[in-house]
Short mmCIF file of C-alpha atoms in Angstrom, two decimals:
data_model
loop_
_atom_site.label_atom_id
_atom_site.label_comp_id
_atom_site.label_asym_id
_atom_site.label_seq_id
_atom_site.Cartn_x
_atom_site.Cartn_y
_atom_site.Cartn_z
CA UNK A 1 27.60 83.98 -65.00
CA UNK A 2 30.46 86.26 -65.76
CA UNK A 3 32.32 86.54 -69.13
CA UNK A 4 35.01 87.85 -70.53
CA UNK A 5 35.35 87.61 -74.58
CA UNK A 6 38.20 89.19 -76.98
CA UNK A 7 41.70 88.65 -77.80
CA UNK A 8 44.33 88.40 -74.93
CA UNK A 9 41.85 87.77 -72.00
CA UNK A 10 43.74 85.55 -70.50
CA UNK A 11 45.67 88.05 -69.05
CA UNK A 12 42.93 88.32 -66.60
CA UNK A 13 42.52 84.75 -65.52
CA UNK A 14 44.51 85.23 -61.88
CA UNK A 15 42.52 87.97 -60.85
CA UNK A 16 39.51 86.31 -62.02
CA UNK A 17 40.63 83.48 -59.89
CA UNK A 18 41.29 85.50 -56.75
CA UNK A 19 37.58 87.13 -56.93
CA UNK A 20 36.35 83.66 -56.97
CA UNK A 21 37.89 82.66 -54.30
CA UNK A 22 40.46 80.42 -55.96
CA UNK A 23 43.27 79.73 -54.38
CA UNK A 24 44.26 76.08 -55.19
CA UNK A 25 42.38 75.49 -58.23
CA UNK A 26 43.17 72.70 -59.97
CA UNK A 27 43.41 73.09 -63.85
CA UNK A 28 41.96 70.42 -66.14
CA UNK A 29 42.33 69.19 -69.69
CA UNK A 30 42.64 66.24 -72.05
CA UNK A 31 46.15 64.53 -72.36
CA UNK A 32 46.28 66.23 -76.07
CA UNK A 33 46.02 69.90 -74.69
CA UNK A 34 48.61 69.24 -71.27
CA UNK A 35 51.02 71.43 -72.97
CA UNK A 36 49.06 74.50 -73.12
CA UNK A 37 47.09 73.47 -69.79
CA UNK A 38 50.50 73.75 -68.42
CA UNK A 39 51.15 77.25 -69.72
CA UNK A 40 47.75 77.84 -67.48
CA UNK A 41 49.59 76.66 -64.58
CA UNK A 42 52.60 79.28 -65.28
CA UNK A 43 50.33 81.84 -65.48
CA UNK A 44 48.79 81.04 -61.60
CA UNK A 45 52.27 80.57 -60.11
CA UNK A 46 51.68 79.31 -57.32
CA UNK A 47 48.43 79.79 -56.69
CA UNK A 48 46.86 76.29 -58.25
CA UNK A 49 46.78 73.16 -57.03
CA UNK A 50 48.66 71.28 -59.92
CA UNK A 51 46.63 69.67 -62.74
CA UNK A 52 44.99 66.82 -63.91
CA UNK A 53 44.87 65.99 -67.83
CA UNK A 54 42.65 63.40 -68.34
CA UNK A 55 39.22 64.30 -69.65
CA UNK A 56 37.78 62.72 -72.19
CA UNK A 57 34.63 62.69 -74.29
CA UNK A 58 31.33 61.93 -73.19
CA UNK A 59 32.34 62.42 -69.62
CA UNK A 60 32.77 58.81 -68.40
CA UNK A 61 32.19 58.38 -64.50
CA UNK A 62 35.18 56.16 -64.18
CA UNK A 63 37.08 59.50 -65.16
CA UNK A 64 35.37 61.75 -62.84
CA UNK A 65 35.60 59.64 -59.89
CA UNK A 66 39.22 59.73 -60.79
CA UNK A 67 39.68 63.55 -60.79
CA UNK A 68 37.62 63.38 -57.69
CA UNK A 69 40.61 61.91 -55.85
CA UNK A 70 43.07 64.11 -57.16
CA UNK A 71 40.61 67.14 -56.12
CA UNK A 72 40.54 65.59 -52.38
CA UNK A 73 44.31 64.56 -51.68
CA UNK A 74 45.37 68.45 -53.00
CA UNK A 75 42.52 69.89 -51.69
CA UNK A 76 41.44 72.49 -54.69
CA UNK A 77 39.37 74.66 -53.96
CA UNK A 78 38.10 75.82 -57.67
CA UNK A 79 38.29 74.52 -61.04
CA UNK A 80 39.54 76.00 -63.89
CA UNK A 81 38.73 73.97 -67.40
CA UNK A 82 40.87 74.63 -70.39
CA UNK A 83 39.50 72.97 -73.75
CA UNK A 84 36.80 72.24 -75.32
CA UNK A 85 33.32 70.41 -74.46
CA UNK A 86 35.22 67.05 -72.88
CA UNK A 87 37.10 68.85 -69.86
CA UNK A 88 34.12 71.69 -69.24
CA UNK A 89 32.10 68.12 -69.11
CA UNK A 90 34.81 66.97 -66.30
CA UNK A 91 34.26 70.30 -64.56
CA UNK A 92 30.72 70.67 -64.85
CA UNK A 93 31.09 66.60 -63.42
CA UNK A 94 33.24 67.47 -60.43
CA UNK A 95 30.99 70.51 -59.72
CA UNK A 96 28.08 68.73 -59.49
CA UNK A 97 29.64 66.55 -56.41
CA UNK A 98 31.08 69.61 -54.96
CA UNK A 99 29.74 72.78 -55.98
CA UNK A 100 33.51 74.18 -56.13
CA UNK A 101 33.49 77.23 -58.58
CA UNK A 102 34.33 77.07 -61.92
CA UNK A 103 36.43 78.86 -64.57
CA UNK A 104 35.82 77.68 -68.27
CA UNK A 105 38.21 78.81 -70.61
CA UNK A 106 36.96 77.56 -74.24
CA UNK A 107 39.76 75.95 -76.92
CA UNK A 108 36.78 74.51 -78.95
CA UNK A 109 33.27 76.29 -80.02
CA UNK A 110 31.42 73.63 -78.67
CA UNK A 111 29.62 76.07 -76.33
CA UNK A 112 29.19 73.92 -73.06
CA UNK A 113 30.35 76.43 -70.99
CA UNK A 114 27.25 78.26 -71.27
CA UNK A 115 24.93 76.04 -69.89
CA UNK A 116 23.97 74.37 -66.63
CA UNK A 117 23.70 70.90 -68.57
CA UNK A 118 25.98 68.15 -68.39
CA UNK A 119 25.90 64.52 -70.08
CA UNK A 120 27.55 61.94 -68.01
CA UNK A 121 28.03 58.16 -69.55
CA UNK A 122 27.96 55.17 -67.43
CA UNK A 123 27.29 51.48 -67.95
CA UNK A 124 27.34 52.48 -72.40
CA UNK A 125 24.90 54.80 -71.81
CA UNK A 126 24.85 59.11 -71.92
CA UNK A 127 22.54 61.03 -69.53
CA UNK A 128 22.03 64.30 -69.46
CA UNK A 129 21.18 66.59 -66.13
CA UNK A 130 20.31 70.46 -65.59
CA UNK A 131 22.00 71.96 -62.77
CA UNK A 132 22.82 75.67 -61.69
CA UNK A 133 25.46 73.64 -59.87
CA UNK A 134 27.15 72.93 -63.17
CA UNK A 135 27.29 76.30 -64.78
CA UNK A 136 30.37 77.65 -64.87
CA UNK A 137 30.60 80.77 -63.12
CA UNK A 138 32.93 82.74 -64.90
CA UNK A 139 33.80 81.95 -68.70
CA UNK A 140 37.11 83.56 -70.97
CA UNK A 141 37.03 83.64 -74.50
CA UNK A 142 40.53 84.43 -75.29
CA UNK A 143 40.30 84.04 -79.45
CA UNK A 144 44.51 83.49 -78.91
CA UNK A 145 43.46 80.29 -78.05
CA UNK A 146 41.20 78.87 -81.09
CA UNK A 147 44.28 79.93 -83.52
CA UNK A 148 45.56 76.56 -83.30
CA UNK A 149 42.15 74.73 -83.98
CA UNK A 150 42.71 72.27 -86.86
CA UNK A 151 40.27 73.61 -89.81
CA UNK A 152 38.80 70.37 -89.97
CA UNK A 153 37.99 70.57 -85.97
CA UNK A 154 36.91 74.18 -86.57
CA UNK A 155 34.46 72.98 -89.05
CA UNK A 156 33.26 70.21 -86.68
CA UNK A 157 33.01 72.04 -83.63
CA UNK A 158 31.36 74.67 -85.56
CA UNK A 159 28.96 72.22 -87.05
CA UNK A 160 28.46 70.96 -82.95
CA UNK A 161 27.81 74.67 -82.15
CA UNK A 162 24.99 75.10 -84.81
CA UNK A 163 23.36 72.20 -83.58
CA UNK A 164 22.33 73.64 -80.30
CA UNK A 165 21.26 77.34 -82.04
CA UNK A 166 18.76 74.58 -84.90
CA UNK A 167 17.41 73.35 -82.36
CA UNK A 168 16.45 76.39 -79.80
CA UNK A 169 14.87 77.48 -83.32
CA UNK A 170 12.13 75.02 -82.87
CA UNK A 171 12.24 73.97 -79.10
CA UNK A 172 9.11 73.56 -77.36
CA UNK A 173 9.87 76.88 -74.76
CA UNK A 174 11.57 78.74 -77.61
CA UNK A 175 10.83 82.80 -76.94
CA UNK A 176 11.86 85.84 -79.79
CA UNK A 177 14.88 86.65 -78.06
CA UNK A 178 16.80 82.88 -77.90
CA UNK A 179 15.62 83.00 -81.40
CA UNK A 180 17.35 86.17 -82.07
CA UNK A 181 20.27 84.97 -80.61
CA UNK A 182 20.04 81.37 -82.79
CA UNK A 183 19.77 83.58 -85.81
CA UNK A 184 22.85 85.29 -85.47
CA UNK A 185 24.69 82.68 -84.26
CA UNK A 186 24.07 80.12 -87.52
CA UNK A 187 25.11 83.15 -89.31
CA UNK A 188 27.88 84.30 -87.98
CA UNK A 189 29.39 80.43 -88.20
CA UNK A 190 28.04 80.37 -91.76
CA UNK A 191 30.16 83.39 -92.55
CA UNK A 192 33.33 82.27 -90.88
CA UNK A 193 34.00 78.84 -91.00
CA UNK A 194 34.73 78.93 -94.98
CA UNK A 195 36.92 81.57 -93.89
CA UNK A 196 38.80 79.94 -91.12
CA UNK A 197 39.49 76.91 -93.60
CA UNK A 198 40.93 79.24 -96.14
CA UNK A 199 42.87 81.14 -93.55
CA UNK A 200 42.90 79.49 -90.21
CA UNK A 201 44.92 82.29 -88.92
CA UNK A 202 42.18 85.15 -89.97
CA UNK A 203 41.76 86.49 -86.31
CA UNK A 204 38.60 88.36 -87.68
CA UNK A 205 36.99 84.83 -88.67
CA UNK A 206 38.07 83.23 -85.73
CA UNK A 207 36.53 86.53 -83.18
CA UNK A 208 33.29 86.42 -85.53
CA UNK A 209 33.43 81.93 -85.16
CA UNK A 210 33.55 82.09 -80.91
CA UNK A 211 31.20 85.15 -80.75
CA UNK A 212 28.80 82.65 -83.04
CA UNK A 213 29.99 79.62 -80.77
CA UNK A 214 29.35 81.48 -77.92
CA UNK A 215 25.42 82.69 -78.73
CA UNK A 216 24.58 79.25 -79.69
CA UNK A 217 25.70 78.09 -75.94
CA UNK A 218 22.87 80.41 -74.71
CA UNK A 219 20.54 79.15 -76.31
CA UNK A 220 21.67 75.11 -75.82
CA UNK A 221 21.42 76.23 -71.93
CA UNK A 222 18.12 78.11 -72.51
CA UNK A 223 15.52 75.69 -74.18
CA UNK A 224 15.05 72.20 -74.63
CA UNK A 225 16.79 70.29 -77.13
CA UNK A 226 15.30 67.47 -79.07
CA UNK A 227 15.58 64.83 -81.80
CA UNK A 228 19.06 65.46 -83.01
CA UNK A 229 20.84 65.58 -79.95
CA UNK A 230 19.23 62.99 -78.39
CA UNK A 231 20.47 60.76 -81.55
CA UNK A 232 23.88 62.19 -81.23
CA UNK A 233 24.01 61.12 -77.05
CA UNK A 234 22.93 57.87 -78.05
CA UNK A 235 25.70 57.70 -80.88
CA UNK A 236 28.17 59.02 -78.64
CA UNK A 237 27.29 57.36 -75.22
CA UNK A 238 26.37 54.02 -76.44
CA UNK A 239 28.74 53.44 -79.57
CA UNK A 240 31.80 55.43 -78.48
CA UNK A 241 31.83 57.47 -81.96
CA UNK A 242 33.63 61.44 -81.88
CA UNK A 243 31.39 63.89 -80.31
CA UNK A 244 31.74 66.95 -82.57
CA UNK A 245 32.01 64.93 -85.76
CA UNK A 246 28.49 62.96 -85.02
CA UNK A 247 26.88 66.46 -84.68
CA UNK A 248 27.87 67.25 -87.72
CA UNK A 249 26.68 64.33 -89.25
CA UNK A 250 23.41 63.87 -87.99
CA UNK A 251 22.36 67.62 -87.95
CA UNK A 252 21.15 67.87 -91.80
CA UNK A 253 18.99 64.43 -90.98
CA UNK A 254 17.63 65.67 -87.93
CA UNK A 255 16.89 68.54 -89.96
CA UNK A 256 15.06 66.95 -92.40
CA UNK A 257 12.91 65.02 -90.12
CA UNK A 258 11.60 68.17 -88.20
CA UNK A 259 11.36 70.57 -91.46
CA UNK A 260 7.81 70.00 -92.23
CA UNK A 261 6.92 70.68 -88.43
CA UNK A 262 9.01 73.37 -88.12
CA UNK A 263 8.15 76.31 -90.35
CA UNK A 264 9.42 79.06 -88.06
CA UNK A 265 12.64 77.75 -87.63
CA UNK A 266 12.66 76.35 -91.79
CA UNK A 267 12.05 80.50 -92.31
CA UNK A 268 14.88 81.78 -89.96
CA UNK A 269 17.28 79.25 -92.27
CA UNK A 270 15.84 79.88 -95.70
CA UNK A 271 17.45 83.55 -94.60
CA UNK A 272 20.59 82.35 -93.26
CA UNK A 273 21.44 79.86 -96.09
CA UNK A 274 19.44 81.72 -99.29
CA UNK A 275 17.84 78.05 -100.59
CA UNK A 276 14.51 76.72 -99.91
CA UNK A 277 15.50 72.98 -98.95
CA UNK A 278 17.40 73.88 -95.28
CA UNK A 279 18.45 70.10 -94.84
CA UNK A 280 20.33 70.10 -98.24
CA UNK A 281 21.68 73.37 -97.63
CA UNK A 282 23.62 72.26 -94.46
CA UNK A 283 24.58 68.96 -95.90
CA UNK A 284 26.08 70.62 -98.48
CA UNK A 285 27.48 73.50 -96.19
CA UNK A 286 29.32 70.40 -94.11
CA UNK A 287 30.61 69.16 -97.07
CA UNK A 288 31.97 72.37 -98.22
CA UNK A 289 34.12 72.66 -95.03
CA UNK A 290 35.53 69.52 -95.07
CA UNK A 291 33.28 68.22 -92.15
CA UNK A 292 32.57 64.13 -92.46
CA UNK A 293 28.92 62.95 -94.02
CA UNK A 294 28.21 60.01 -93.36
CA UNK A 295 27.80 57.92 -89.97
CA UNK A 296 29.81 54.67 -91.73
CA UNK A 297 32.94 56.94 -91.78
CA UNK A 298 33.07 57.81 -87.83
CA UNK A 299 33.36 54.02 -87.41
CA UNK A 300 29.44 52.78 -86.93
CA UNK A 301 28.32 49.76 -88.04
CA UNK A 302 25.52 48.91 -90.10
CA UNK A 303 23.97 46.42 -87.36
CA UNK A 304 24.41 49.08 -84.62
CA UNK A 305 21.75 50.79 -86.64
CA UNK A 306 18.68 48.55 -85.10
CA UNK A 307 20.13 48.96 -81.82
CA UNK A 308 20.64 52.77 -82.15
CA UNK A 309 17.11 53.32 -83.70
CA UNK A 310 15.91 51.20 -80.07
CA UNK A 311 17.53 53.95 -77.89
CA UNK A 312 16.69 56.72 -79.46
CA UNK A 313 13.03 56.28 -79.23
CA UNK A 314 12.90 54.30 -76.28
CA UNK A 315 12.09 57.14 -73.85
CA UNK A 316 9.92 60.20 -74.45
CA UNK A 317 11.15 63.86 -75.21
CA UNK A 318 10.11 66.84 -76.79
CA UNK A 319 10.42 67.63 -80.56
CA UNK A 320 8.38 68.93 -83.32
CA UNK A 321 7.55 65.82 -84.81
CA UNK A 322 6.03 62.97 -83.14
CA UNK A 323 9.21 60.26 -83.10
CA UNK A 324 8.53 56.78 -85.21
CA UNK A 325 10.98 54.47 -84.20
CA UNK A 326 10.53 52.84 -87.92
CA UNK A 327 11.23 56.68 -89.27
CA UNK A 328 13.83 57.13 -86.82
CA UNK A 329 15.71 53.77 -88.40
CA UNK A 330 15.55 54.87 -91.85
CA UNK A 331 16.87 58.69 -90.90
CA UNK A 332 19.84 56.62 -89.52
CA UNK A 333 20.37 54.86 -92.53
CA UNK A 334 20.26 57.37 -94.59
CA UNK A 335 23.04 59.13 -92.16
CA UNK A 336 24.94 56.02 -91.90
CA UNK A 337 25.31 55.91 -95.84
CA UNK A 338 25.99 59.68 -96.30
CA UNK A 339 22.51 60.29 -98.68
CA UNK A 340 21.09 63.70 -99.03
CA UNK A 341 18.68 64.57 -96.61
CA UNK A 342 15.02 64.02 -97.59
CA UNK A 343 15.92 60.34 -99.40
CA UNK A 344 13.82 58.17 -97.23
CA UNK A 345 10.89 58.88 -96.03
CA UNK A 346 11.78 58.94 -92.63
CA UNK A 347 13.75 62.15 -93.30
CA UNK A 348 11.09 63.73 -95.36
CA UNK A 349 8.45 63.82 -93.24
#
């Protein structure tokens, strides 16, 4: 993997392109971000093949079979993702099927790029796969292009971003360096997120967010994840509700379930954060921001909670805890209903 991080990057995307390879690469976004995917397609002149704007979250296969056909009738010969986690998800997606290379270039800090993961959805549900087939291979971090983040998608996408760095803090194949890298990153986002909603503009902040963002994609493509983004797939794959949002969410409840199991990871926090209770500390941290709390407000129902509970637990993966689907139910509730973390005892441990 090659990257290429600081302010005005871009500049270097059709070179970057050429040493690839790329000479009909086919640029891909969501329909919300055509306008600046098209500015993409200025810069290659005419050495793309056109775009296609439809990505969307959770990587449907409906979607990628789609792009699939556009990639085959103009014959692209790379792929060059400009957004956040949904269209590196399409690319990772169409990679996969044809191992054509891959340029990420990040809108979002959601920090897919950095990993050979990728969840798919089909048939309601998410699966997840690891690939060196999916990894992008070169990735630009032009901070010119998180400017325009919405603070309250900053805060969200931050939020998304921390969840991967929490959880390499306690993963089963953890090693010092990852959590080196976890460490800074939770900091770094700590320190400039309240900026960024005071002054979404600050440049510094924003450099200091997508360093952060990008750290905590290491270490999502490094180690295992476990309890709280399985819960967030199942939210998100089976019930359709906001990717970066749900992370946010369900991250202080995760939290709380694995804090008694996880004393390493509860010690690398207490620093970031300065309070003893971690969980509280990022709910209260989300709040601060202006990032959602409860699971009722992203549009869940209370009887998708059974259901929910069901899929979480219904196939085996690591985490610090051992997983109680009865737990598991009342750590959703709690989530669902906004409570500090630690109310039930499903949360506490």
């Amino acid at each position: 993997m090659r990257v290429l991080f600081g302010d005005g990057t871009i500049a270097q995307l059709g070179e970057e392109a050429a040493r690839l390879g790329m000479r009909r690469p086919l640029v891909l976004s969501t329909p919300e971000q055509q306008t600046q995917a098209q500015e993409i397609l200025t810069l290659l002149g005419d050495a793309s093949s056109g775009g296609f704007f439809g990505a969307t979250m959770h990587t449907p296969v409906a979607v990628t079979e789609q792009a699939m056909a556009v990639v085959a009738e103009r014959r692209s010969d790379g792929l060059i993702a400009f957004g956040g986690g949904s269209t590196t998800g399409l690319s990772k997606a169409i990679a996969l099927r044809t191992d054509l290379p891959q340029i990420a270039i990040p809108t979002t800090y959601a920090g897919s790029e950095m990993t050979p993961i990728l969840g798919e959805t089909r048939d309601g549900e998410k699966h997840t796969l690891r690939s060196e087939k999916v990894l992008p291979e070169t990735t630009i971090y032009d901070v010119a292009y998180t400017i325009g983040l919405p603070p309250a998608m900053s805060a969200t996408s931050g939020l998304n971003a921390m969840a991967h760095a929490i959880e390499a803090l306690y993963a089963r194949d953890r090693n010092p360096i990852i959590s080196l890298m976890a460490e800074t990153a939770i900091g770094s986002l700590v320190h400039a997120l309240p900026a960024i909603l005071a002054r979404p503009d600050d440049r510094a902040a924003r450099t200091e967010a997508l360093y952060g963002a990008w750290l905590c994609g290491i270490t999502l493509g490094a180690v295992e994840m476990g309890l709280h983004h399985k819960l967030c797939h199942t939210l998100g794959g089976s019930f359709d509700l906001p990717h970066a949002p749900t992370h946010s969410v369900v991250l202080p409840y995760a939290l709380a379930y694995n804090t008694a199991a996880a004393p390493e990871a509860v010690a690398v926090l207490r620093r970031v954060f300065g309070q003893d209770d971690v969980a509280v500390a990022l709910h209260e941290f989300g709040r601060r921001i202006g990032a959602p709390s409860s699971l009722s407000s992203l549009g869940l129902r209370e009887s998708d909670l059974d259901r929910a509970a069901d899929l979480a637990t219904a196939r085996p993966y690591p985490n610090p805890r051992v997983l109680d689907r009865t737990s598991i139910r009342a750590l959703l509730d709690d989530a669902y209903h906004g409570r500090a973390p630690g109310t039930s005892a499903g949360t506490a441990g």
